Amino acid sequence: MALDRNATVAVLGAGTMGSGIAQVAATAGHQVLLADTFAGAVERARAAHEKAFAREVEKGRLDAASAAATLGRIRYLTPGPGDFLELASAQLVVEAIVEDLEVKKATFKRLEHALEPTAVLATNTSSLSVTAIGAACDRAERVVGIHFFNPAPVLPLVEIVPGVATAPEVTAAARALIDAWGKTTVVASDTPGFIVNRIARPFYSEALRIFEEGIADKATIDWAIRDAGGFKMGPFELMDLIGNDINYAVSLSVFEAFGYDPRYRPFLTQKKLVEAGLLGRKTGRGHFDYRAGAVNPEPVRSNDLAVEIFPRVLAVLVNAAVDALFWRVATRDDIDLAMTKGVNYPKGLLRWADDIGPGQILERLDQLHAEYGEDRYRASPLLRRVVREGRTFY
Ligand SMILES: NC(=O)c1ccc[n+]([C@@H]2O[C@H](COP(=O)([O-])OP(=O)(O)OC[C@H]3O[C@@H](n4cnc5c(N)ncnc54)[C@H](O)[C@@H]3O)[C@@H](O)[C@H]2O)c1
C-alpha cells in the first residue's frame, strides 16, 4: 500500500487539532487538503499556519523559500456538509471534526464513497470507539485511529489505534507514515482513553481527591507533584491549561465507557468549576486566577505534605499503567513511551515502579484500600502477581 510522501493527505476539520495535523503533514512534504464546513475555521487555520511558519523562519529553523513551499502545499477548502468531492485524490484522510459518534459515522460513510477504495480513513478521536466509527463503513478494514496530542506540531506522541476490523497492513502503513513524519508512535487497543487518556486520569483525579479531602490546598498539591515528583506541571495548573471543560468531558467519557467503574469517577470540584464557567486560562479563571493583578495562594512547602501527597498520586498512577498492561491495552514499552512523550512524565510509570519496587507501590495501594474501602485503590491483579513472584516489569 502506497502511503508515502507522494500521498495526498486530506484533513477534515480545521479546528485546533486539524489545523495542527495539516501543518505536520505539509511539513513532512505532503500535498494537503484541509477542509472544514465552517469557512471561519479554515481562515483561522490559514492565519495560524502563516504565523507558525513565519516564526520558524524568524527563529532560523526554516528558510523563507521552504516555508513558502510548505504553506503552498496546503489547500484550504470549505465544502458543504458531506460533500467530499474535492478530497477524492487523497490516499489518507485524517478526520478531526466534532467529537460526536453519530456525526463521525455519517461522515465516514460518505467519505469512503468519495475516495479510492485503497484510501486509509483515520480518525483523531480522543474518546470514541474506532471500531464503532469503522462499522459505519463498507470497508471497515481501512479505518484506523491516528490520535495526535495537542498541540500536534509540538507533541511527538501519536497513538495508532486499530479497530476490531482494521486490516493489519492498514495499521502498519499508518504507523510507518506517521513515523516518517518524525513522530513517536505507539499502538493502543481500541479501549476507552487508549493509553494516555486512560492512564493519566488519576494524575488529575487523585489530586482532586486529596484536595476534596482537605489534606492540602491546590497550590500545595501542585508544588508537591512538581517538586517531589519532578513533573513539569502540577495537576491543577495543567487542568487549567487544558481547560476544565475538556478535562471534565474526558473524565466523564472514560467513566461512562468503563461501565461506571468507581475507579474512574469524576470529582465535584471539577464539575462545579465547569458549571461556574471557570474553565481555566482561556476564561481567565479556573483552579487559579489568571486575571491581571490576581494574587494566588503560595504553596505550603512542607516535607511531610510532599511525602503524603506525591507517593499516593504515583501509586495510583502506576496502578493505572499496570492495569493497562494487564488488559493488554499496549506493550510495556509503548505504555512507558506514551506517558513520557505524550504528557511529558519524567519517567515511564512501569520503569518507575521497578525503581521504587513494585512491593512498595502495592503496599501503599493496599493501605489506601484498607483505609477507604474504595475500588479506586483496588490493586491491579498484575501488580499483585509481579510482587508475589518477586519480579519487576523490565
Ligand atoms: N483538542 C484536543 O486537545 C484534542 C486532542 C486529541 C484529539 N482531539 C480530537 O480531535 C477532534 C477535533 O477536536 P478539536 O479540539 O480540534 O475540535 P475543534 O472544535 O477545535 O475543531 C473541530 C472542527 O471541525 C469542524 N467540523 C465540525 N463538524 C464538521 C463536519 N461534519 N465536516 C467538516 N468539518 C466539521 C468545526 O467547524 C471545527 O472547525 C475531536 O475528535 C477530538 O476528540 C482533540
CSV table of C-alpha atoms and ligand atoms in Angstrom, one decimal:
chain,number,residue,atom,x,y,z
A,1,MET,CA,0.0,0.0,0.0
A,2,ALA,CA,1.4,3.4,-1.0
A,3,LEU,CA,1.3,5.7,1.9
A,4,ASP,CA,4.5,7.6,1.3
A,5,ARG,CA,5.5,11.3,0.9
A,6,ASN,CA,3.8,11.4,-2.5
A,7,ALA,CA,0.4,10.6,-1.0
A,8,THR,CA,-2.1,13.4,-0.8
A,9,VAL,CA,-3.3,13.8,2.8
A,10,ALA,CA,-6.7,15.3,3.5
A,11,VAL,CA,-7.5,16.6,6.9
A,12,LEU,CA,-11.2,17.1,7.7
A,13,GLY,CA,-11.9,19.6,10.4
A,14,ALA,CA,-9.7,22.7,10.6
A,15,GLY,CA,-10.0,23.4,14.3
A,16,THR,CA,-7.3,23.1,17.0
A,17,MET,CA,-6.3,19.5,16.0
A,18,GLY,CA,-7.0,19.5,12.3
A,19,SER,CA,-5.0,22.7,11.7
A,20,GLY,CA,-2.0,21.3,13.6
A,21,ILE,CA,-2.2,17.9,11.8
A,22,ALA,CA,-2.3,19.7,8.4
A,23,GLN,CA,0.8,21.7,9.4
A,24,VAL,CA,2.6,18.5,10.3
A,25,ALA,CA,1.7,16.7,7.1
A,26,ALA,CA,2.7,19.7,4.9
A,27,THR,CA,6.0,19.9,6.8
A,28,ALA,CA,6.6,16.3,6.0
A,29,GLY,CA,6.3,17.1,2.3
A,30,HIS,CA,2.7,16.1,1.5
A,31,GLN,CA,0.2,17.9,-0.6
A,32,VAL,CA,-2.5,18.6,2.0
A,33,LEU,CA,-6.2,19.3,1.6
A,34,LEU,CA,-7.6,21.0,4.8
A,35,ALA,CA,-11.4,21.0,4.7
A,36,ASP,CA,-13.9,22.4,7.2
A,37,THR,CA,-17.6,23.1,6.7
A,38,PHE,CA,-17.1,26.4,8.6
A,39,ALA,CA,-15.2,29.0,6.5
A,40,GLY,CA,-14.1,30.9,9.6
A,41,ALA,CA,-12.3,27.8,10.8
A,42,VAL,CA,-10.4,27.4,7.6
A,43,GLU,CA,-9.4,31.1,7.6
A,44,ARG,CA,-8.2,30.8,11.2
A,45,ALA,CA,-6.2,27.8,10.3
A,46,ARG,CA,-4.6,29.6,7.4
A,47,ALA,CA,-3.7,32.5,9.6
A,48,ALA,CA,-2.3,30.2,12.2
A,49,HIS,CA,-0.1,28.4,9.6
A,50,GLU,CA,1.2,31.7,8.2
A,51,LYS,CA,2.1,32.8,11.7
A,52,ALA,CA,3.7,29.4,12.6
A,53,PHE,CA,5.9,29.3,9.5
A,54,ALA,CA,6.9,32.9,9.9
A,55,ARG,CA,8.0,32.1,13.4
A,56,GLU,CA,10.1,29.2,12.1
A,57,VAL,CA,11.8,31.5,9.6
A,58,GLU,CA,12.4,34.1,12.3
A,59,LYS,CA,14.0,31.5,14.6
A,60,GLY,CA,16.2,30.3,11.7
A,61,ARG,CA,14.7,26.8,11.7
A,62,LEU,CA,13.4,27.2,8.2
A,63,ASP,CA,14.4,29.3,5.2
A,64,ALA,CA,11.8,31.6,3.7
A,65,ALA,CA,11.6,29.6,0.5
A,66,SER,CA,10.9,26.3,2.2
A,67,ALA,CA,8.3,28.0,4.5
A,68,ALA,CA,6.5,29.4,1.4
A,69,ALA,CA,6.7,26.0,-0.3
A,70,THR,CA,5.3,24.2,2.7
A,71,LEU,CA,2.5,26.7,3.0
A,72,GLY,CA,1.9,26.3,-0.7
A,73,ARG,CA,1.3,22.6,-0.3
A,74,ILE,CA,-1.8,23.2,1.8
A,75,ARG,CA,-5.1,23.9,0.0
A,76,TYR,CA,-7.9,25.3,2.2
A,77,LEU,CA,-11.3,24.1,1.3
A,78,THR,CA,-14.8,24.8,2.6
A,79,PRO,CA,-17.0,22.0,1.3
A,80,GLY,CA,-20.7,21.8,2.1
A,81,PRO,CA,-21.6,19.2,4.8
A,82,GLY,CA,-20.9,15.7,3.5
A,83,ASP,CA,-19.5,17.0,0.2
A,84,PHE,CA,-16.2,15.3,-0.2
A,85,LEU,CA,-15.6,15.5,-4.0
A,86,GLU,CA,-12.6,17.8,-3.6
A,87,LEU,CA,-11.0,15.2,-1.3
A,88,ALA,CA,-11.2,12.4,-3.9
A,89,SER,CA,-7.5,12.4,-4.6
A,90,ALA,CA,-6.4,11.8,-1.0
A,91,GLN,CA,-4.8,8.5,-0.1
A,92,LEU,CA,-5.2,9.3,3.6
A,93,VAL,CA,-7.9,11.3,5.3
A,94,VAL,CA,-7.4,12.3,9.0
A,95,GLU,CA,-10.8,13.3,10.4
A,96,ALA,CA,-10.6,15.8,13.3
A,97,ILE,CA,-14.2,17.1,13.4
A,98,VAL,CA,-16.6,17.4,16.4
A,99,GLU,CA,-16.4,14.6,19.0
A,100,ASP,CA,-19.8,13.1,18.2
A,101,LEU,CA,-20.2,9.4,17.2
A,102,GLU,CA,-23.2,9.9,15.0
A,103,VAL,CA,-21.7,12.8,13.1
A,104,LYS,CA,-18.4,10.9,12.7
A,105,LYS,CA,-20.2,7.8,11.5
A,106,ALA,CA,-22.3,9.7,8.9
A,107,THR,CA,-19.1,11.5,7.8
A,108,PHE,CA,-17.1,8.3,7.3
A,109,LYS,CA,-19.9,6.6,5.4
A,110,ARG,CA,-19.9,9.4,2.9
A,111,LEU,CA,-16.1,9.8,2.9
A,112,GLU,CA,-15.4,6.2,1.8
A,113,HIS,CA,-17.6,6.6,-1.2
A,114,ALA,CA,-15.9,9.7,-2.3
A,115,LEU,CA,-12.4,8.2,-2.0
A,116,GLU,CA,-10.5,5.5,-3.8
A,117,PRO,CA,-11.1,2.0,-2.3
A,118,THR,CA,-7.4,1.8,-1.3
A,119,ALA,CA,-7.5,5.1,0.8
A,120,VAL,CA,-6.9,4.9,4.5
A,121,LEU,CA,-9.6,6.6,6.6
A,122,ALA,CA,-8.3,7.8,10.0
A,123,THR,CA,-10.0,9.3,13.0
A,124,ASN,CA,-8.3,11.6,15.5
A,125,THR,CA,-11.0,10.8,18.1
A,126,SER,CA,-9.9,11.0,21.8
A,127,SER,CA,-12.7,9.1,23.4
A,128,LEU,CA,-14.9,7.4,20.8
A,129,SER,CA,-14.6,3.8,19.6
A,130,VAL,CA,-12.6,3.4,16.4
A,131,THR,CA,-14.5,0.2,15.9
A,132,ALA,CA,-17.9,1.9,16.1
A,133,ILE,CA,-16.8,4.6,13.6
A,134,GLY,CA,-15.4,1.9,11.2
A,135,ALA,CA,-18.6,-0.1,11.4
A,136,ALA,CA,-20.4,2.7,9.6
A,137,CYS,CA,-18.3,1.9,6.5
A,138,ASP,CA,-18.5,-0.9,4.0
A,139,ARG,CA,-14.7,-1.2,4.2
A,140,ALA,CA,-14.1,-1.1,8.0
A,141,GLU,CA,-10.8,-2.7,7.4
A,142,ARG,CA,-9.5,0.6,6.0
A,143,VAL,CA,-10.5,2.7,9.1
A,144,VAL,CA,-7.9,3.3,11.9
A,145,GLY,CA,-7.4,5.7,14.8
A,146,ILE,CA,-4.5,8.1,14.4
A,147,HIS,CA,-4.6,10.0,17.7
A,148,PHE,CA,-2.4,13.1,17.9
A,149,PHE,CA,-1.9,15.2,21.0
A,150,ASN,CA,-2.4,18.9,21.4
A,151,PRO,CA,-0.5,20.9,20.0
A,152,ALA,CA,0.1,18.4,17.2
A,153,PRO,CA,3.1,20.2,15.7
A,154,VAL,CA,4.9,20.1,19.1
A,155,LEU,CA,4.0,16.9,20.9
A,156,PRO,CA,5.8,13.9,19.5
A,157,LEU,CA,3.4,11.1,20.5
A,158,VAL,CA,0.8,9.6,18.2
A,159,GLU,CA,-1.3,6.7,19.3
A,160,ILE,CA,-2.2,4.3,16.4
A,161,VAL,CA,-5.4,2.6,17.2
A,162,PRO,CA,-6.7,-0.3,15.1
A,163,GLY,CA,-10.4,-1.1,15.4
A,164,VAL,CA,-11.7,-4.7,15.6
A,165,ALA,CA,-12.0,-4.9,11.8
A,166,THR,CA,-8.9,-2.8,10.8
A,167,ALA,CA,-6.6,-4.7,8.4
A,168,PRO,CA,-3.1,-5.2,10.0
A,169,GLU,CA,-1.5,-3.7,6.8
A,170,VAL,CA,-3.6,-0.6,7.3
A,171,THR,CA,-2.3,-0.2,10.9
A,172,ALA,CA,1.2,-0.9,9.7
A,173,ALA,CA,1.0,1.6,6.9
A,174,ALA,CA,-0.5,4.3,9.2
A,175,ARG,CA,2.3,3.7,11.7
A,176,ALA,CA,5.1,3.8,9.1
A,177,LEU,CA,3.8,7.0,7.6
A,178,ILE,CA,3.5,8.8,11.0
A,179,ASP,CA,6.9,7.6,12.0
A,180,ALA,CA,8.2,9.1,8.7
A,181,TRP,CA,6.7,12.4,9.8
A,182,GLY,CA,9.2,12.2,12.7
A,183,LYS,CA,6.6,11.4,15.4
A,184,THR,CA,6.8,8.7,18.1
A,185,THR,CA,4.1,6.1,17.5
A,186,VAL,CA,2.7,3.6,19.9
A,187,VAL,CA,-0.1,1.1,19.2
A,188,ALA,CA,-3.1,1.1,21.5
A,189,SER,CA,-6.0,-1.2,21.6
A,190,ASP,CA,-9.4,0.3,20.9
A,191,THR,CA,-10.3,0.8,24.6
A,192,PRO,CA,-11.6,3.9,26.4
A,193,GLY,CA,-9.0,6.6,26.6
A,194,PHE,CA,-6.5,4.5,24.6
A,195,ILE,CA,-3.2,4.7,26.6
A,196,VAL,CA,-2.6,8.2,27.7
A,197,ASN,CA,-6.1,9.4,28.5
A,198,ARG,CA,-6.7,6.2,30.4
A,199,ILE,CA,-3.5,6.1,32.5
A,200,ALA,CA,-3.4,9.9,33.1
A,201,ARG,CA,-6.8,10.0,34.7
A,202,PRO,CA,-5.5,9.6,38.3
A,203,PHE,CA,-3.0,12.4,37.8
A,204,TYR,CA,-6.0,14.7,37.9
A,205,SER,CA,-8.4,12.7,39.9
A,206,GLU,CA,-6.1,11.7,42.8
A,207,ALA,CA,-5.1,15.4,43.1
A,208,LEU,CA,-8.8,16.4,43.2
A,209,ARG,CA,-9.4,13.7,45.8
A,210,ILE,CA,-6.6,14.9,48.0
A,211,PHE,CA,-7.9,18.4,47.7
A,212,GLU,CA,-11.5,17.4,48.4
A,213,GLU,CA,-10.4,15.5,51.5
A,214,GLY,CA,-8.8,18.7,52.8
A,215,ILE,CA,-5.3,17.2,53.0
A,216,ALA,CA,-3.8,20.2,51.2
A,217,ASP,CA,-4.7,23.1,49.0
A,218,LYS,CA,-4.3,23.2,45.2
A,219,ALA,CA,-1.1,25.2,45.2
A,220,THR,CA,0.5,22.8,47.7
A,221,ILE,CA,-0.6,19.7,45.8
A,222,ASP,CA,0.8,21.1,42.5
A,223,TRP,CA,4.1,22.0,44.3
A,224,ALA,CA,4.4,18.5,45.8
A,225,ILE,CA,3.9,16.9,42.4
A,226,ARG,CA,6.4,19.2,40.7
A,227,ASP,CA,9.0,19.3,43.5
A,228,ALA,CA,8.8,15.8,44.9
A,229,GLY,CA,7.7,14.1,41.7
A,230,GLY,CA,9.7,16.0,39.1
A,231,PHE,CA,6.7,16.7,36.9
A,232,LYS,CA,6.8,19.8,34.7
A,233,MET,CA,3.4,20.9,35.8
A,234,GLY,CA,1.1,20.2,38.7
A,235,PRO,CA,-2.3,18.7,38.0
A,236,PHE,CA,-4.3,21.8,38.8
A,237,GLU,CA,-2.3,24.2,36.7
A,238,LEU,CA,-2.4,21.5,33.9
A,239,MET,CA,-6.2,21.2,34.1
A,240,ASP,CA,-6.4,25.0,33.8
A,241,LEU,CA,-4.2,24.8,30.7
A,242,ILE,CA,-6.1,22.0,29.1
A,243,GLY,CA,-9.5,23.6,30.0
A,244,ASN,CA,-11.6,22.3,32.8
A,245,ASP,CA,-14.5,21.7,30.4
A,246,ILE,CA,-12.4,19.4,28.2
A,247,ASN,CA,-10.7,17.6,31.0
A,248,TYR,CA,-14.0,17.0,32.7
A,249,ALA,CA,-15.6,15.8,29.5
A,250,VAL,CA,-12.8,13.3,29.0
A,251,SER,CA,-13.2,12.1,32.7
A,252,LEU,CA,-16.9,11.6,32.2
A,253,SER,CA,-16.5,9.8,28.9
A,254,VAL,CA,-13.8,7.4,30.3
A,255,PHE,CA,-16.0,6.8,33.4
A,256,GLU,CA,-19.1,6.0,31.2
A,257,ALA,CA,-17.0,3.9,28.8
A,258,PHE,CA,-15.8,1.8,31.7
A,259,GLY,CA,-19.3,1.0,32.8
A,260,TYR,CA,-19.1,3.5,35.6
A,261,ASP,CA,-16.3,1.7,37.3
A,262,PRO,CA,-15.8,3.8,40.5
A,263,ARG,CA,-12.1,3.9,39.8
A,264,TYR,CA,-12.8,6.5,37.1
A,265,ARG,CA,-15.5,8.5,39.0
A,266,PRO,CA,-15.1,12.3,38.2
A,267,PHE,CA,-14.9,14.8,41.0
A,268,LEU,CA,-17.3,17.5,42.1
A,269,THR,CA,-14.6,20.2,42.3
A,270,GLN,CA,-14.2,20.0,38.5
A,271,LYS,CA,-17.9,19.8,37.8
A,272,LYS,CA,-18.5,22.9,39.8
A,273,LEU,CA,-15.8,24.9,38.0
A,274,VAL,CA,-17.3,23.9,34.7
A,275,GLU,CA,-20.8,24.9,35.9
A,276,ALA,CA,-19.4,28.3,37.0
A,277,GLY,CA,-17.7,28.8,33.7
A,278,LEU,CA,-14.3,28.8,35.3
A,279,LEU,CA,-12.7,26.9,32.5
A,280,GLY,CA,-9.0,27.8,33.2
A,281,ARG,CA,-6.6,30.0,31.4
A,282,LYS,CA,-8.9,30.5,28.5
A,283,THR,CA,-11.5,32.2,30.6
A,284,GLY,CA,-9.1,33.9,33.0
A,285,ARG,CA,-10.0,31.8,36.0
A,286,GLY,CA,-10.1,28.1,36.9
A,287,HIS,CA,-8.4,26.4,39.8
A,288,PHE,CA,-6.2,29.5,39.9
A,289,ASP,CA,-6.8,33.1,38.9
A,290,TYR,CA,-5.0,34.4,35.8
A,291,ARG,CA,-6.5,37.9,35.6
A,292,ALA,CA,-4.2,40.8,35.6
A,293,GLY,CA,-3.1,41.6,39.2
A,294,ALA,CA,-4.6,38.5,40.7
A,295,VAL,CA,-2.8,37.0,43.7
A,296,ASN,CA,-2.8,33.2,44.0
A,297,PRO,CA,-2.0,31.4,47.2
A,298,GLU,CA,1.5,30.2,47.9
A,299,PRO,CA,2.1,26.5,48.5
A,300,VAL,CA,2.8,25.3,52.0
A,301,ARG,CA,6.2,23.9,51.4
A,302,SER,CA,6.1,21.1,53.9
A,303,ASN,CA,8.2,17.9,53.6
A,304,ASP,CA,5.5,16.0,55.5
A,305,LEU,CA,2.9,17.0,53.0
A,306,ALA,CA,5.1,16.3,50.0
A,307,VAL,CA,5.7,12.8,51.4
A,308,GLU,CA,2.0,12.3,51.9
A,309,ILE,CA,0.8,13.6,48.6
A,310,PHE,CA,3.3,12.5,45.9
A,311,PRO,CA,3.7,8.8,46.7
A,312,ARG,CA,-0.1,8.5,46.9
A,313,VAL,CA,-0.6,10.0,43.4
A,314,LEU,CA,2.3,8.0,42.0
A,315,ALA,CA,0.9,4.7,43.4
A,316,VAL,CA,-2.5,5.3,41.8
A,317,LEU,CA,-0.8,6.3,38.5
A,318,VAL,CA,1.4,3.2,38.5
A,319,ASN,CA,-1.6,1.1,39.2
A,320,ALA,CA,-3.4,2.5,36.2
A,321,ALA,CA,-0.3,1.8,34.0
A,322,VAL,CA,0.0,-1.8,35.3
A,323,ASP,CA,-3.7,-2.4,34.8
A,324,ALA,CA,-3.4,-1.1,31.2
A,325,LEU,CA,-0.6,-3.7,30.7
A,326,PHE,CA,-2.7,-6.4,32.4
A,327,TRP,CA,-5.6,-5.7,30.0
A,328,ARG,CA,-3.2,-5.6,27.1
A,329,VAL,CA,-4.0,-2.1,26.0
A,330,ALA,CA,-0.4,-1.8,24.8
A,331,THR,CA,3.0,-3.2,25.4
A,332,ARG,CA,5.2,-2.4,28.4
A,333,ASP,CA,7.5,-0.2,26.3
A,334,ASP,CA,4.7,1.6,24.5
A,335,ILE,CA,2.9,2.3,27.8
A,336,ASP,CA,6.1,4.0,29.2
A,337,LEU,CA,6.8,5.7,25.9
A,338,ALA,CA,3.3,7.1,25.7
A,339,MET,CA,3.4,8.8,29.1
A,340,THR,CA,6.9,10.3,28.6
A,341,LYS,CA,6.3,11.5,25.0
A,342,GLY,CA,2.6,12.3,25.2
A,343,VAL,CA,2.3,14.0,28.5
A,344,ASN,CA,5.9,14.7,29.4
A,345,TYR,CA,6.1,12.4,32.5
A,346,PRO,CA,9.6,12.5,33.9
A,347,LYS,CA,9.8,8.7,33.7
A,348,GLY,CA,7.8,5.8,32.4
A,349,LEU,CA,5.4,4.6,35.1
A,350,LEU,CA,6.4,0.9,34.8
A,351,ARG,CA,10.1,1.8,35.0
A,352,TRP,CA,9.3,4.0,38.0
A,353,ALA,CA,7.5,1.1,39.7
A,354,ASP,CA,10.7,-1.0,39.2
A,355,ASP,CA,12.9,1.8,40.6
A,356,ILE,CA,10.8,2.1,43.7
A,357,GLY,CA,10.0,-1.5,44.0
A,358,PRO,CA,6.6,-2.9,42.9
A,359,GLY,CA,6.1,-4.1,46.5
A,360,GLN,CA,6.2,-0.6,47.9
A,361,ILE,CA,3.6,0.6,45.4
A,362,LEU,CA,1.3,-2.3,46.3
A,363,GLU,CA,1.7,-1.7,50.0
A,364,ARG,CA,0.7,1.9,49.5
A,365,LEU,CA,-2.4,1.0,47.5
A,366,ASP,CA,-3.4,-1.7,50.0
A,367,GLN,CA,-3.1,0.9,52.8
A,368,LEU,CA,-5.3,3.3,50.9
A,369,HIS,CA,-7.7,0.5,50.1
A,370,ALA,CA,-7.9,-0.6,53.7
A,371,GLU,CA,-8.4,3.0,54.9
A,372,TYR,CA,-11.1,4.0,52.4
A,373,GLY,CA,-12.6,0.6,51.3
A,374,GLU,CA,-13.0,2.0,47.8
A,375,ASP,CA,-12.4,0.3,44.5
A,376,ARG,CA,-10.5,3.4,43.4
A,377,TYR,CA,-7.5,1.9,45.3
A,378,ARG,CA,-8.0,-1.7,44.1
A,379,ALA,CA,-4.6,-3.0,43.1
A,380,SER,CA,-4.3,-4.5,39.6
A,381,PRO,CA,-4.1,-8.3,39.6
A,382,LEU,CA,-0.9,-7.9,37.6
A,383,LEU,CA,0.8,-5.8,40.3
A,384,ARG,CA,-0.1,-8.3,42.9
A,385,ARG,CA,1.2,-11.1,40.7
A,386,VAL,CA,4.5,-9.3,40.0
A,387,VAL,CA,5.1,-8.7,43.7
A,388,ARG,CA,4.1,-12.3,44.6
A,389,GLU,CA,6.6,-13.7,42.1
A,390,GLY,CA,9.3,-11.3,43.2
A,391,ARG,CA,9.6,-9.9,39.6
A,392,THR,CA,9.9,-6.5,38.1
A,393,PHE,CA,8.4,-5.0,34.9
A,394,TYR,CA,11.6,-4.7,33.0
B,1,LIG,N1,-8.4,19.4,21.5
B,1,LIG,C1,-7.6,18.4,21.9
B,1,LIG,O1,-6.8,18.5,22.8
B,1,LIG,C2,-7.7,17.1,21.2
B,1,LIG,C3,-6.6,16.2,21.3
B,1,LIG,C4,-6.6,15.0,20.6
B,1,LIG,C5,-7.8,14.6,19.9
B,1,LIG,N2,-8.8,15.5,19.8
B,1,LIG,C6,-9.9,15.1,18.9
B,1,LIG,O2,-9.8,15.8,17.7
B,1,LIG,C7,-11.1,16.1,17.2
B,1,LIG,C8,-11.2,17.6,16.9
B,1,LIG,O3,-11.0,18.3,18.1
B,1,LIG,P1,-10.6,19.8,18.1
B,1,LIG,O4,-10.2,20.1,19.5
B,1,LIG,O5,-9.7,20.1,17.0
B,1,LIG,O6,-12.1,20.5,17.9
B,1,LIG,P2,-12.4,21.9,17.3
B,1,LIG,O7,-13.8,22.2,17.8
B,1,LIG,O8,-11.3,22.9,17.6
B,1,LIG,O9,-12.5,21.7,15.7
B,1,LIG,C9,-13.4,20.9,15.1
B,1,LIG,C10,-13.7,21.5,13.7
B,1,LIG,O10,-14.5,20.6,12.9
B,1,LIG,C11,-15.4,21.3,12.2
B,1,LIG,N3,-16.5,20.5,11.8
B,1,LIG,C12,-17.5,20.0,12.7
B,1,LIG,N4,-18.3,19.2,12.0
B,1,LIG,C13,-17.8,19.1,10.7
B,1,LIG,C14,-18.2,18.3,9.6
B,1,LIG,N5,-19.2,17.5,9.7
B,1,LIG,N6,-17.4,18.4,8.5
B,1,LIG,C15,-16.3,19.2,8.4
B,1,LIG,N7,-15.9,19.9,9.5
B,1,LIG,C16,-16.6,19.9,10.6
B,1,LIG,C17,-15.7,22.5,13.0
B,1,LIG,O11,-16.1,23.6,12.2
B,1,LIG,C18,-14.4,22.8,13.7
B,1,LIG,O12,-13.6,23.8,13.0
B,1,LIG,C19,-12.1,15.5,18.2
B,1,LIG,O13,-12.5,14.2,17.8
B,1,LIG,C20,-11.3,15.5,19.5
B,1,LIG,O14,-11.8,14.5,20.4
B,1,LIG,C21,-8.8,16.7,20.4
